[in-house]
Amino acid sequence: MNSILKIKDVISFLDSFAPRSYQESYDNSGLITGDTDTAVRGILVTLDSTEAVVDEAILSHCNLIIAHHPIVFKGLKKLTGSHYVERVVIKAIKNDIAIYAIHTNLDNVHTGVNRKICEKIGLSSLRILSPRNDTLSKLVVFVPLENTDRVLSSLYAAGAGKIGRYNDCSFQVEGTGTFVPGDNAQPYVGKRSEKESVQENRIEILFPSFLQSAILEALRRAHPYEEVAYYITLLANENQDVGAGMTGELAAPMEPLAFLTGLKKSMKLKVIRHTNLLEAPVRKVAFCGGSGSFLLNKAIDAGAQIFITSDFRYHDFFDADGRIVIADIGHYESEVFTKDLIADVLMKKFPTFAIIFAKSVTNPISYL
């Protein structure tokens, strides 16, 4: 990396940690304001971009704000300062401050928001609650026998061949490839205009679809043929590393009241809205940062005794129906430790660069 850290360097790293292709269709993750070629003077990490946060960035000489929630969800038709969103954008632009949001893509990766909270409340054996089924592709390629290991090593290094907890996964079957090099060809084996037969391995390997360009580059770099025979198929398979919510297990079963009391302490909560407690002890817990009511049935099907999330409406609580405990801990409260996650990953990548936490409490809800 160059000695001068630019905004595009930070964005490139964050996009590799939580690819923007994993965000939900309604979301607006990515760079909201700013020039990617600008040198970074300082990074301010926050849950929300507010006017107070932009003021903090100015005072702290930070020209890059990394926020979980995008300040702009819908298109802005004017910038007159009549609304807080417009005022934030205007102030950021006037002061040359870039705002980058890493939202549902950070929610949906298995190393993201939900894992951070599950680990904080002491859960293990973590699994995605609702895996996505639109994020994987399969590469089929034909390789001479003697070049198989080299090609596979290159594909593995580029990110292919991972299935759940297993790495370097592939399938191979041996067969015969035939071809006739053209007049202008530079064949690896055989002669121009003469039919050639080669013993080849048919390799099948899975990869995250967003890595397709990198996978093909790695393939062409390692493959000996002038023209590589391959095809790619988008799969409907569930991706165990990408999706909404997460489940985990407690080290030992706990009574529901004792668990909620501990949850309130570990998450620094002022209040928990919950349904009637069950008699069965809590062994398995489901969690979703932010608005997670849409995952209630998934949590029940997963065998969880309690589902922790936020933004349940009054009538939605009835849907627990004695099958699970719903624990609504508040939207801000369920995601506030996302700031720690973002700062941690940034400091590991850029250890000599100052990462500052915003001091402003951006929770729009107050409690008496």
mmCIF file of C-alpha atoms in Angstrom:
data_model
loop_
_atom_site.group_PDB
_atom_site.id
_atom_site.type_symbol
_atom_site.label_atom_id
_atom_site.label_comp_id
_atom_site.label_asym_id
_atom_site.label_seq_id
_atom_site.Cartn_x
_atom_site.Cartn_y
_atom_site.Cartn_z
ATOM 1 C CA MET A 1 0.000 0.000 0.000
ATOM 2 C CA ASN A 2 1.155 3.578 -0.656
ATOM 3 C CA SER A 3 2.259 5.594 2.371
ATOM 4 C CA ILE A 4 -0.611 8.018 1.660
ATOM 5 C CA LEU A 5 -3.900 6.384 2.597
ATOM 6 C CA LYS A 6 -6.719 7.400 0.265
ATOM 7 C CA ILE A 7 -10.457 7.060 0.676
ATOM 8 C CA LYS A 8 -10.530 4.489 -2.120
ATOM 9 C CA ASP A 9 -8.077 2.306 -0.139
ATOM 10 C CA VAL A 10 -10.402 2.247 2.867
ATOM 11 C CA ILE A 11 -13.439 1.608 0.657
ATOM 12 C CA SER A 12 -11.689 -1.233 -1.167
ATOM 13 C CA PHE A 13 -10.890 -2.938 2.125
ATOM 14 C CA LEU A 14 -14.385 -2.499 3.588
ATOM 15 C CA ASP A 15 -15.936 -3.756 0.347
ATOM 16 C CA SER A 16 -13.804 -6.895 0.606
ATOM 17 C CA PHE A 17 -14.873 -7.438 4.234
ATOM 18 C CA ALA A 18 -18.579 -6.840 3.560
ATOM 19 C CA PRO A 19 -19.203 -6.844 -0.225
ATOM 20 C CA ARG A 20 -21.798 -4.294 -1.299
ATOM 21 C CA SER A 21 -23.431 -6.961 -3.476
ATOM 22 C CA TYR A 22 -24.684 -8.453 -0.202
ATOM 23 C CA GLN A 23 -26.753 -5.416 0.746
ATOM 24 C CA GLU A 24 -30.553 -5.569 0.536
ATOM 25 C CA SER A 25 -32.291 -4.083 -2.511
ATOM 26 C CA TYR A 26 -33.678 -1.111 -0.555
ATOM 27 C CA ASP A 27 -30.283 -0.167 0.902
ATOM 28 C CA ASN A 28 -27.765 2.512 -0.059
ATOM 29 C CA SER A 29 -24.437 1.310 1.297
ATOM 30 C CA GLY A 30 -21.261 2.790 -0.122
ATOM 31 C CA LEU A 31 -19.834 6.274 -0.531
ATOM 32 C CA ILE A 32 -22.537 8.901 0.052
ATOM 33 C CA THR A 33 -20.371 12.009 -0.272
ATOM 34 C CA GLY A 34 -16.717 12.579 -1.104
ATOM 35 C CA ASP A 35 -13.976 11.950 -3.648
ATOM 36 C CA THR A 36 -12.376 8.501 -3.550
ATOM 37 C CA ASP A 37 -9.002 9.895 -4.595
ATOM 38 C CA THR A 38 -8.755 12.164 -1.536
ATOM 39 C CA ALA A 39 -6.083 11.410 1.068
ATOM 40 C CA VAL A 40 -7.522 10.373 4.419
ATOM 41 C CA ARG A 41 -6.651 12.677 7.324
ATOM 42 C CA GLY A 42 -8.706 10.893 9.949
ATOM 43 C CA ILE A 43 -11.590 8.400 10.261
ATOM 44 C CA LEU A 44 -14.603 8.913 12.522
ATOM 45 C CA VAL A 45 -16.737 5.815 13.214
ATOM 46 C CA THR A 46 -20.423 6.196 14.063
ATOM 47 C CA LEU A 47 -23.729 4.357 13.904
ATOM 48 C CA ASP A 48 -25.522 7.267 12.228
ATOM 49 C CA SER A 49 -24.401 10.348 10.311
ATOM 50 C CA THR A 50 -25.985 13.366 12.013
ATOM 51 C CA GLU A 51 -25.139 17.054 12.045
ATOM 52 C CA ALA A 52 -23.503 16.590 15.442
ATOM 53 C CA VAL A 53 -21.342 13.785 14.059
ATOM 54 C CA VAL A 54 -20.235 15.931 11.112
ATOM 55 C CA ASP A 55 -19.363 18.690 13.612
ATOM 56 C CA GLU A 56 -17.250 16.152 15.504
ATOM 57 C CA ALA A 57 -15.470 15.202 12.296
ATOM 58 C CA ILE A 58 -14.659 18.854 11.644
ATOM 59 C CA LEU A 59 -13.298 19.415 15.166
ATOM 60 C CA SER A 60 -11.322 16.155 15.073
ATOM 61 C CA HIS A 61 -9.868 16.921 11.619
ATOM 62 C CA CYS A 62 -11.411 13.715 10.251
ATOM 63 C CA ASN A 63 -12.415 13.864 6.599
ATOM 64 C CA LEU A 64 -13.945 10.378 6.418
ATOM 65 C CA ILE A 65 -16.999 9.261 8.383
ATOM 66 C CA ILE A 66 -17.709 5.516 8.423
ATOM 67 C CA ALA A 67 -21.341 4.976 9.447
ATOM 68 C CA HIS A 68 -23.492 1.886 9.722
ATOM 69 C CA HIS A 69 -26.714 3.550 8.558
ATOM 70 C CA PRO A 70 -26.740 5.487 5.264
ATOM 71 C CA ILE A 71 -27.792 9.109 5.705
ATOM 72 C CA VAL A 72 -29.397 8.955 2.245
ATOM 73 C CA PHE A 73 -31.812 6.088 1.599
ATOM 74 C CA LYS A 74 -33.862 7.682 -1.168
ATOM 75 C CA GLY A 75 -32.843 10.062 -3.916
ATOM 76 C CA LEU A 76 -32.529 13.706 -2.915
ATOM 77 C CA LYS A 77 -34.383 16.041 -5.293
ATOM 78 C CA LYS A 78 -33.093 19.223 -3.694
ATOM 79 C CA LEU A 79 -30.464 20.428 -1.237
ATOM 80 C CA THR A 80 -31.950 23.429 0.568
ATOM 81 C CA GLY A 81 -31.272 22.433 4.158
ATOM 82 C CA SER A 82 -34.975 22.085 4.967
ATOM 83 C CA HIS A 83 -34.506 18.534 6.299
ATOM 84 C CA TYR A 84 -31.835 17.002 8.535
ATOM 85 C CA VAL A 85 -30.665 14.687 5.742
ATOM 86 C CA GLU A 86 -30.091 17.649 3.434
ATOM 87 C CA ARG A 87 -28.315 19.570 6.187
ATOM 88 C CA VAL A 88 -25.942 16.680 6.897
ATOM 89 C CA VAL A 89 -25.070 16.271 3.218
ATOM 90 C CA ILE A 90 -24.577 20.028 2.713
ATOM 91 C CA LYS A 91 -22.346 20.354 5.790
ATOM 92 C CA ALA A 92 -20.274 17.312 4.797
ATOM 93 C CA ILE A 93 -19.728 18.595 1.250
ATOM 94 C CA LYS A 94 -18.913 22.148 2.392
ATOM 95 C CA ASN A 95 -16.245 20.785 4.724
ATOM 96 C CA ASP A 96 -14.820 18.191 2.301
ATOM 97 C CA ILE A 97 -15.923 15.294 4.510
ATOM 98 C CA ALA A 98 -16.668 11.944 2.909
ATOM 99 C CA ILE A 99 -19.447 9.758 4.320
ATOM 100 C CA TYR A 100 -19.356 6.029 3.717
ATOM 101 C CA ALA A 101 -22.109 3.643 4.876
ATOM 102 C CA ILE A 102 -21.683 -0.072 5.506
ATOM 103 C CA HIS A 103 -25.182 -1.246 6.347
ATOM 104 C CA THR A 104 -27.067 -4.423 5.411
ATOM 105 C CA ASN A 105 -23.990 -5.838 3.696
ATOM 106 C CA LEU A 106 -22.321 -5.748 7.131
ATOM 107 C CA ASP A 107 -25.467 -7.276 8.642
ATOM 108 C CA ASN A 108 -25.455 -10.119 6.122
ATOM 109 C CA VAL A 109 -21.852 -11.355 6.325
ATOM 110 C CA HIS A 110 -21.147 -14.062 8.896
ATOM 111 C CA THR A 111 -18.315 -11.986 10.409
ATOM 112 C CA GLY A 112 -20.539 -8.913 10.719
ATOM 113 C CA VAL A 113 -22.972 -7.258 13.108
ATOM 114 C CA ASN A 114 -24.840 -10.336 14.281
ATOM 115 C CA ARG A 115 -21.685 -12.305 15.089
ATOM 116 C CA LYS A 116 -20.340 -9.359 17.082
ATOM 117 C CA ILE A 117 -23.416 -9.293 19.311
ATOM 118 C CA CYS A 118 -23.765 -13.069 19.597
ATOM 119 C CA GLU A 119 -20.181 -13.286 20.839
ATOM 120 C CA LYS A 120 -20.797 -10.391 23.222
ATOM 121 C CA ILE A 121 -23.687 -12.203 24.903
ATOM 122 C CA GLY A 122 -21.718 -15.445 25.155
ATOM 123 C CA LEU A 123 -23.074 -17.600 22.348
ATOM 124 C CA SER A 124 -21.143 -20.265 20.445
ATOM 125 C CA SER A 125 -21.819 -22.658 17.520
ATOM 126 C CA LEU A 126 -22.973 -19.660 15.498
ATOM 127 C CA ARG A 127 -24.914 -20.096 12.268
ATOM 128 C CA ILE A 128 -26.686 -17.738 9.862
ATOM 129 C CA LEU A 129 -30.411 -17.788 10.669
ATOM 130 C CA SER A 130 -31.672 -17.134 7.128
ATOM 131 C CA PRO A 131 -28.951 -17.931 4.546
ATOM 132 C CA ARG A 132 -29.085 -16.184 1.168
ATOM 133 C CA ASN A 133 -29.514 -18.333 -1.940
ATOM 134 C CA ASP A 134 -28.452 -15.887 -4.647
ATOM 135 C CA THR A 135 -24.762 -15.366 -3.941
ATOM 136 C CA LEU A 136 -22.932 -18.467 -5.225
ATOM 137 C CA SER A 137 -21.719 -19.550 -8.664
ATOM 138 C CA LYS A 138 -20.096 -22.710 -10.000
ATOM 139 C CA LEU A 139 -17.106 -22.761 -12.312
ATOM 140 C CA VAL A 140 -16.491 -25.746 -14.578
ATOM 141 C CA VAL A 141 -13.115 -25.791 -16.332
ATOM 142 C CA PHE A 142 -11.079 -28.358 -18.233
ATOM 143 C CA VAL A 143 -7.369 -28.651 -17.347
ATOM 144 C CA PRO A 144 -4.553 -30.963 -18.476
ATOM 145 C CA LEU A 145 -3.818 -33.529 -15.756
ATOM 146 C CA GLU A 146 -0.331 -32.213 -15.019
ATOM 147 C CA ASN A 147 -1.630 -28.644 -14.502
ATOM 148 C CA THR A 148 -4.555 -29.466 -12.218
ATOM 149 C CA ASP A 149 -2.879 -28.721 -8.872
ATOM 150 C CA ARG A 150 -1.511 -25.381 -10.084
ATOM 151 C CA VAL A 151 -4.895 -24.231 -11.380
ATOM 152 C CA LEU A 152 -6.693 -25.339 -8.227
ATOM 153 C CA SER A 153 -4.172 -23.593 -5.975
ATOM 154 C CA SER A 154 -4.697 -20.369 -7.910
ATOM 155 C CA LEU A 155 -8.486 -20.648 -7.672
ATOM 156 C CA TYR A 156 -8.353 -21.404 -3.944
ATOM 157 C CA ALA A 157 -6.111 -18.377 -3.344
ATOM 158 C CA ALA A 158 -8.633 -16.193 -5.205
ATOM 159 C CA GLY A 159 -11.451 -17.281 -2.868
ATOM 160 C CA ALA A 160 -13.009 -20.300 -4.578
ATOM 161 C CA GLY A 161 -13.685 -23.700 -3.036
ATOM 162 C CA LYS A 162 -15.145 -22.699 0.337
ATOM 163 C CA ILE A 163 -18.267 -24.507 1.538
ATOM 164 C CA GLY A 164 -19.330 -23.642 5.078
ATOM 165 C CA ARG A 165 -16.516 -24.651 7.418
ATOM 166 C CA TYR A 166 -14.588 -26.462 4.667
ATOM 167 C CA ASN A 167 -11.868 -25.020 2.418
ATOM 168 C CA ASP A 168 -10.248 -26.141 -0.845
ATOM 169 C CA CYS A 169 -13.355 -27.994 -2.010
ATOM 170 C CA SER A 170 -13.601 -29.178 -5.612
ATOM 171 C CA PHE A 171 -14.767 -32.098 -7.738
ATOM 172 C CA GLN A 172 -12.674 -33.675 -10.512
ATOM 173 C CA VAL A 173 -13.349 -36.284 -13.135
ATOM 174 C CA GLU A 174 -10.915 -37.371 -15.851
ATOM 175 C CA GLY A 175 -11.771 -37.376 -19.537
ATOM 176 C CA THR A 176 -10.481 -36.631 -23.024
ATOM 177 C CA GLY A 177 -10.466 -33.180 -24.554
ATOM 178 C CA THR A 178 -10.237 -32.764 -28.320
ATOM 179 C CA PHE A 179 -9.479 -29.710 -30.448
ATOM 180 C CA VAL A 180 -7.875 -28.508 -33.672
ATOM 181 C CA PRO A 181 -5.620 -25.424 -33.306
ATOM 182 C CA GLY A 182 -6.328 -22.773 -35.948
ATOM 183 C CA ASP A 183 -3.794 -21.282 -38.352
ATOM 184 C CA ASN A 184 -2.991 -18.366 -36.026
ATOM 185 C CA ALA A 185 -3.126 -20.335 -32.756
ATOM 186 C CA GLN A 186 -0.231 -20.759 -30.342
ATOM 187 C CA PRO A 187 -1.201 -24.159 -28.848
ATOM 188 C CA TYR A 188 0.183 -25.397 -25.532
ATOM 189 C CA VAL A 189 0.047 -28.926 -26.968
ATOM 190 C CA GLY A 190 -0.486 -30.131 -30.519
ATOM 191 C CA LYS A 191 0.121 -28.548 -33.906
ATOM 192 C CA ARG A 192 -1.844 -26.117 -36.023
ATOM 193 C CA SER A 193 -4.548 -27.637 -38.221
ATOM 194 C CA GLU A 194 -4.041 -31.088 -36.655
ATOM 195 C CA LYS A 195 -6.598 -32.768 -34.404
ATOM 196 C CA GLU A 196 -5.304 -33.215 -30.846
ATOM 197 C CA SER A 197 -6.529 -35.301 -27.898
ATOM 198 C CA VAL A 198 -5.482 -34.479 -24.341
ATOM 199 C CA GLN A 199 -6.234 -36.210 -21.057
ATOM 200 C CA GLU A 200 -7.864 -33.531 -18.925
ATOM 201 C CA ASN A 201 -9.577 -33.099 -15.581
ATOM 202 C CA ARG A 202 -13.002 -31.538 -15.506
ATOM 203 C CA ILE A 203 -12.903 -29.364 -12.379
ATOM 204 C CA GLU A 204 -16.069 -28.113 -10.683
ATOM 205 C CA ILE A 205 -15.681 -25.513 -7.947
ATOM 206 C CA LEU A 206 -17.970 -23.068 -6.094
ATOM 207 C CA PHE A 207 -17.194 -19.423 -5.449
ATOM 208 C CA PRO A 208 -18.972 -16.260 -4.189
ATOM 209 C CA SER A 209 -20.478 -14.639 -7.270
ATOM 210 C CA PHE A 210 -19.047 -11.206 -6.493
ATOM 211 C CA LEU A 211 -15.539 -12.669 -6.931
ATOM 212 C CA GLN A 212 -16.138 -13.720 -10.539
ATOM 213 C CA SER A 213 -13.645 -11.273 -12.094
ATOM 214 C CA ALA A 214 -10.909 -12.258 -9.627
ATOM 215 C CA ILE A 215 -11.650 -15.967 -10.111
ATOM 216 C CA LEU A 216 -11.396 -15.716 -13.910
ATOM 217 C CA GLU A 217 -8.182 -13.705 -13.646
ATOM 218 C CA ALA A 218 -6.689 -16.390 -11.383
ATOM 219 C CA LEU A 219 -7.851 -19.103 -13.782
ATOM 220 C CA ARG A 220 -6.289 -17.505 -16.839
ATOM 221 C CA ARG A 221 -3.066 -16.786 -14.962
ATOM 222 C CA ALA A 222 -2.607 -20.435 -13.931
ATOM 223 C CA HIS A 223 -4.107 -22.273 -16.912
ATOM 224 C CA PRO A 224 -1.621 -23.289 -19.636
ATOM 225 C CA TYR A 225 -4.014 -23.048 -22.589
ATOM 226 C CA GLU A 226 -4.174 -20.068 -24.924
ATOM 227 C CA GLU A 227 -7.976 -20.420 -24.941
ATOM 228 C CA VAL A 228 -9.435 -21.670 -21.663
ATOM 229 C CA ALA A 229 -12.598 -23.768 -21.928
ATOM 230 C CA TYR A 230 -14.893 -22.988 -18.992
ATOM 231 C CA TYR A 231 -18.447 -22.073 -18.088
ATOM 232 C CA ILE A 232 -20.069 -20.437 -15.071
ATOM 233 C CA THR A 233 -23.497 -21.164 -13.586
ATOM 234 C CA LEU A 234 -25.359 -19.033 -11.024
ATOM 235 C CA LEU A 235 -26.585 -21.343 -8.266
ATOM 236 C CA ALA A 236 -29.700 -21.396 -6.095
ATOM 237 C CA ASN A 237 -27.764 -23.022 -3.239
ATOM 238 C CA GLU A 238 -27.920 -21.457 0.219
ATOM 239 C CA ASN A 239 -24.737 -19.654 1.181
ATOM 240 C CA GLN A 240 -24.008 -20.533 4.799
ATOM 241 C CA ASP A 241 -21.774 -17.467 5.152
ATOM 242 C CA VAL A 242 -24.256 -14.833 3.955
ATOM 243 C CA GLY A 243 -27.722 -13.978 5.208
ATOM 244 C CA ALA A 244 -29.905 -12.369 7.840
ATOM 245 C CA GLY A 245 -29.761 -13.005 11.574
ATOM 246 C CA MET A 246 -27.799 -15.596 13.487
ATOM 247 C CA THR A 247 -28.324 -18.397 15.994
ATOM 248 C CA GLY A 248 -26.048 -19.542 18.763
ATOM 249 C CA GLU A 249 -26.010 -21.745 21.823
ATOM 250 C CA LEU A 250 -25.356 -21.001 25.469
ATOM 251 C CA ALA A 251 -22.605 -22.838 27.308
ATOM 252 C CA ALA A 252 -25.275 -24.051 29.772
ATOM 253 C CA PRO A 253 -29.095 -23.702 29.799
ATOM 254 C CA MET A 254 -30.468 -20.673 31.659
ATOM 255 C CA GLU A 255 -33.856 -19.731 33.015
ATOM 256 C CA PRO A 256 -35.455 -17.122 30.733
ATOM 257 C CA LEU A 257 -35.559 -14.403 33.420
ATOM 258 C CA ALA A 258 -31.904 -14.955 34.330
ATOM 259 C CA PHE A 259 -30.942 -14.809 30.661
ATOM 260 C CA LEU A 260 -32.817 -11.542 30.063
ATOM 261 C CA THR A 261 -31.290 -10.028 33.201
ATOM 262 C CA GLY A 262 -27.820 -10.921 31.945
ATOM 263 C CA LEU A 263 -28.684 -9.625 28.464
ATOM 264 C CA LYS A 264 -29.751 -6.301 29.909
ATOM 265 C CA LYS A 265 -26.414 -5.981 31.691
ATOM 266 C CA SER A 266 -24.134 -7.133 28.849
ATOM 267 C CA MET A 267 -25.869 -4.957 26.244
ATOM 268 C CA LYS A 268 -26.232 -1.982 28.637
ATOM 269 C CA LEU A 269 -29.984 -1.830 28.086
ATOM 270 C CA LYS A 270 -32.447 0.424 29.872
ATOM 271 C CA VAL A 271 -35.466 -1.651 28.923
ATOM 272 C CA ILE A 272 -36.414 -4.895 27.179
ATOM 273 C CA ARG A 273 -39.880 -5.328 25.677
ATOM 274 C CA HIS A 274 -40.667 -9.035 25.717
ATOM 275 C CA THR A 275 -43.457 -11.563 25.440
ATOM 276 C CA ASN A 276 -44.436 -13.946 28.239
ATOM 277 C CA LEU A 277 -41.540 -16.051 29.474
ATOM 278 C CA LEU A 278 -41.609 -19.767 28.751
ATOM 279 C CA GLU A 279 -41.072 -22.471 31.341
ATOM 280 C CA ALA A 280 -38.405 -24.170 29.229
ATOM 281 C CA PRO A 281 -34.813 -23.039 29.830
ATOM 282 C CA VAL A 282 -32.987 -21.018 27.185
ATOM 283 C CA ARG A 283 -30.447 -23.129 25.298
ATOM 284 C CA LYS A 284 -30.518 -21.692 21.797
ATOM 285 C CA VAL A 285 -30.804 -18.003 20.975
ATOM 286 C CA ALA A 286 -31.639 -16.224 17.717
ATOM 287 C CA PHE A 287 -30.499 -12.654 17.121
ATOM 288 C CA CYS A 288 -30.885 -10.022 14.425
ATOM 289 C CA GLY A 289 -29.487 -6.519 14.710
ATOM 290 C CA GLY A 290 -31.938 -3.804 13.712
ATOM 291 C CA SER A 291 -35.452 -4.567 12.454
ATOM 292 C CA GLY A 292 -35.757 -8.351 12.553
ATOM 293 C CA SER A 293 -39.434 -9.172 13.006
ATOM 294 C CA PHE A 294 -39.506 -10.742 9.528
ATOM 295 C CA LEU A 295 -37.273 -13.525 10.894
ATOM 296 C CA LEU A 296 -39.576 -14.648 13.709
ATOM 297 C CA ASN A 297 -40.715 -17.863 12.021
ATOM 298 C CA LYS A 298 -37.126 -18.641 11.037
ATOM 299 C CA ALA A 299 -36.116 -18.312 14.685
ATOM 300 C CA ILE A 300 -38.935 -20.642 15.743
ATOM 301 C CA ASP A 301 -38.068 -23.189 13.050
ATOM 302 C CA ALA A 302 -34.416 -23.079 14.150
ATOM 303 C CA GLY A 303 -35.469 -24.246 17.623
ATOM 304 C CA ALA A 304 -34.530 -21.058 19.460
ATOM 305 C CA GLN A 305 -36.147 -20.398 22.826
ATOM 306 C CA ILE A 306 -35.642 -16.632 22.544
ATOM 307 C CA PHE A 307 -35.376 -14.182 19.651
ATOM 308 C CA ILE A 308 -33.544 -10.908 20.271
ATOM 309 C CA THR A 309 -34.095 -8.054 17.811
ATOM 310 C CA SER A 310 -35.968 -4.745 17.575
ATOM 311 C CA ASP A 311 -38.843 -2.788 16.034
ATOM 312 C CA PHE A 312 -41.616 -5.305 16.725
ATOM 313 C CA ARG A 313 -45.070 -3.774 16.358
ATOM 314 C CA TYR A 314 -47.728 -4.395 18.983
ATOM 315 C CA HIS A 315 -49.673 -7.047 17.068
ATOM 316 C CA ASP A 316 -46.481 -8.811 15.984
ATOM 317 C CA PHE A 317 -45.783 -9.817 19.581
ATOM 318 C CA PHE A 318 -48.855 -12.079 19.484
ATOM 319 C CA ASP A 319 -47.133 -14.156 16.786
ATOM 320 C CA ALA A 320 -44.806 -15.625 19.417
ATOM 321 C CA ASP A 321 -47.882 -17.642 20.433
ATOM 322 C CA GLY A 322 -46.136 -19.368 23.354
ATOM 323 C CA ARG A 323 -43.526 -20.930 21.061
ATOM 324 C CA ILE A 324 -40.671 -18.503 21.683
ATOM 325 C CA VAL A 325 -39.804 -15.418 23.717
ATOM 326 C CA ILE A 326 -39.521 -12.227 21.684
ATOM 327 C CA ALA A 327 -37.072 -9.765 23.254
ATOM 328 C CA ASP A 328 -37.189 -6.336 21.610
ATOM 329 C CA ILE A 329 -34.160 -4.425 22.879
ATOM 330 C CA GLY A 330 -34.397 -1.356 20.617
ATOM 331 C CA HIS A 331 -32.914 -0.625 17.195
ATOM 332 C CA TYR A 332 -30.034 1.556 18.348
ATOM 333 C CA GLU A 333 -29.260 -0.759 21.252
ATOM 334 C CA SER A 334 -29.155 -3.846 19.041
ATOM 335 C CA GLU A 335 -26.580 -2.249 16.728
ATOM 336 C CA VAL A 336 -24.595 0.225 18.827
ATOM 337 C CA PHE A 337 -21.645 -2.166 19.174
ATOM 338 C CA THR A 338 -21.330 -2.157 15.381
ATOM 339 C CA LYS A 339 -19.028 0.826 15.952
ATOM 340 C CA ASP A 340 -16.617 -1.473 17.791
ATOM 341 C CA LEU A 341 -16.745 -3.999 14.954
ATOM 342 C CA ILE A 342 -15.992 -1.390 12.284
ATOM 343 C CA ALA A 343 -13.169 0.125 14.318
ATOM 344 C CA ASP A 344 -11.667 -3.300 15.050
ATOM 345 C CA VAL A 345 -11.473 -4.366 11.416
ATOM 346 C CA LEU A 346 -10.099 -0.976 10.354
ATOM 347 C CA MET A 347 -7.411 -0.935 13.038
ATOM 348 C CA LYS A 348 -6.261 -4.443 12.102
ATOM 349 C CA LYS A 349 -5.890 -3.390 8.471
ATOM 350 C CA PHE A 350 -4.499 0.103 9.130
ATOM 351 C CA PRO A 351 -2.728 -0.267 12.499
ATOM 352 C CA THR A 352 -0.752 2.979 12.234
ATOM 353 C CA PHE A 353 -3.788 5.123 11.387
ATOM 354 C CA ALA A 354 -5.937 6.836 14.040
ATOM 355 C CA ILE A 355 -9.541 5.601 14.184
ATOM 356 C CA ILE A 356 -11.822 7.787 16.327
ATOM 357 C CA PHE A 357 -15.221 6.901 17.837
ATOM 358 C CA ALA A 358 -17.919 9.543 17.530
ATOM 359 C CA LYS A 359 -18.979 10.727 20.982
ATOM 360 C CA SER A 360 -22.448 11.833 19.875
ATOM 361 C CA VAL A 361 -25.252 9.530 20.933
ATOM 362 C CA THR A 362 -27.296 9.254 17.758
ATOM 363 C CA ASN A 363 -30.209 7.295 19.239
ATOM 364 C CA PRO A 364 -33.361 9.312 18.398
ATOM 365 C CA ILE A 365 -35.284 7.549 21.189
ATOM 366 C CA SER A 366 -35.052 8.561 24.854
ATOM 367 C CA TYR A 367 -36.357 6.741 27.938
ATOM 368 C CA LEU A 368 -37.692 8.079 31.224
#
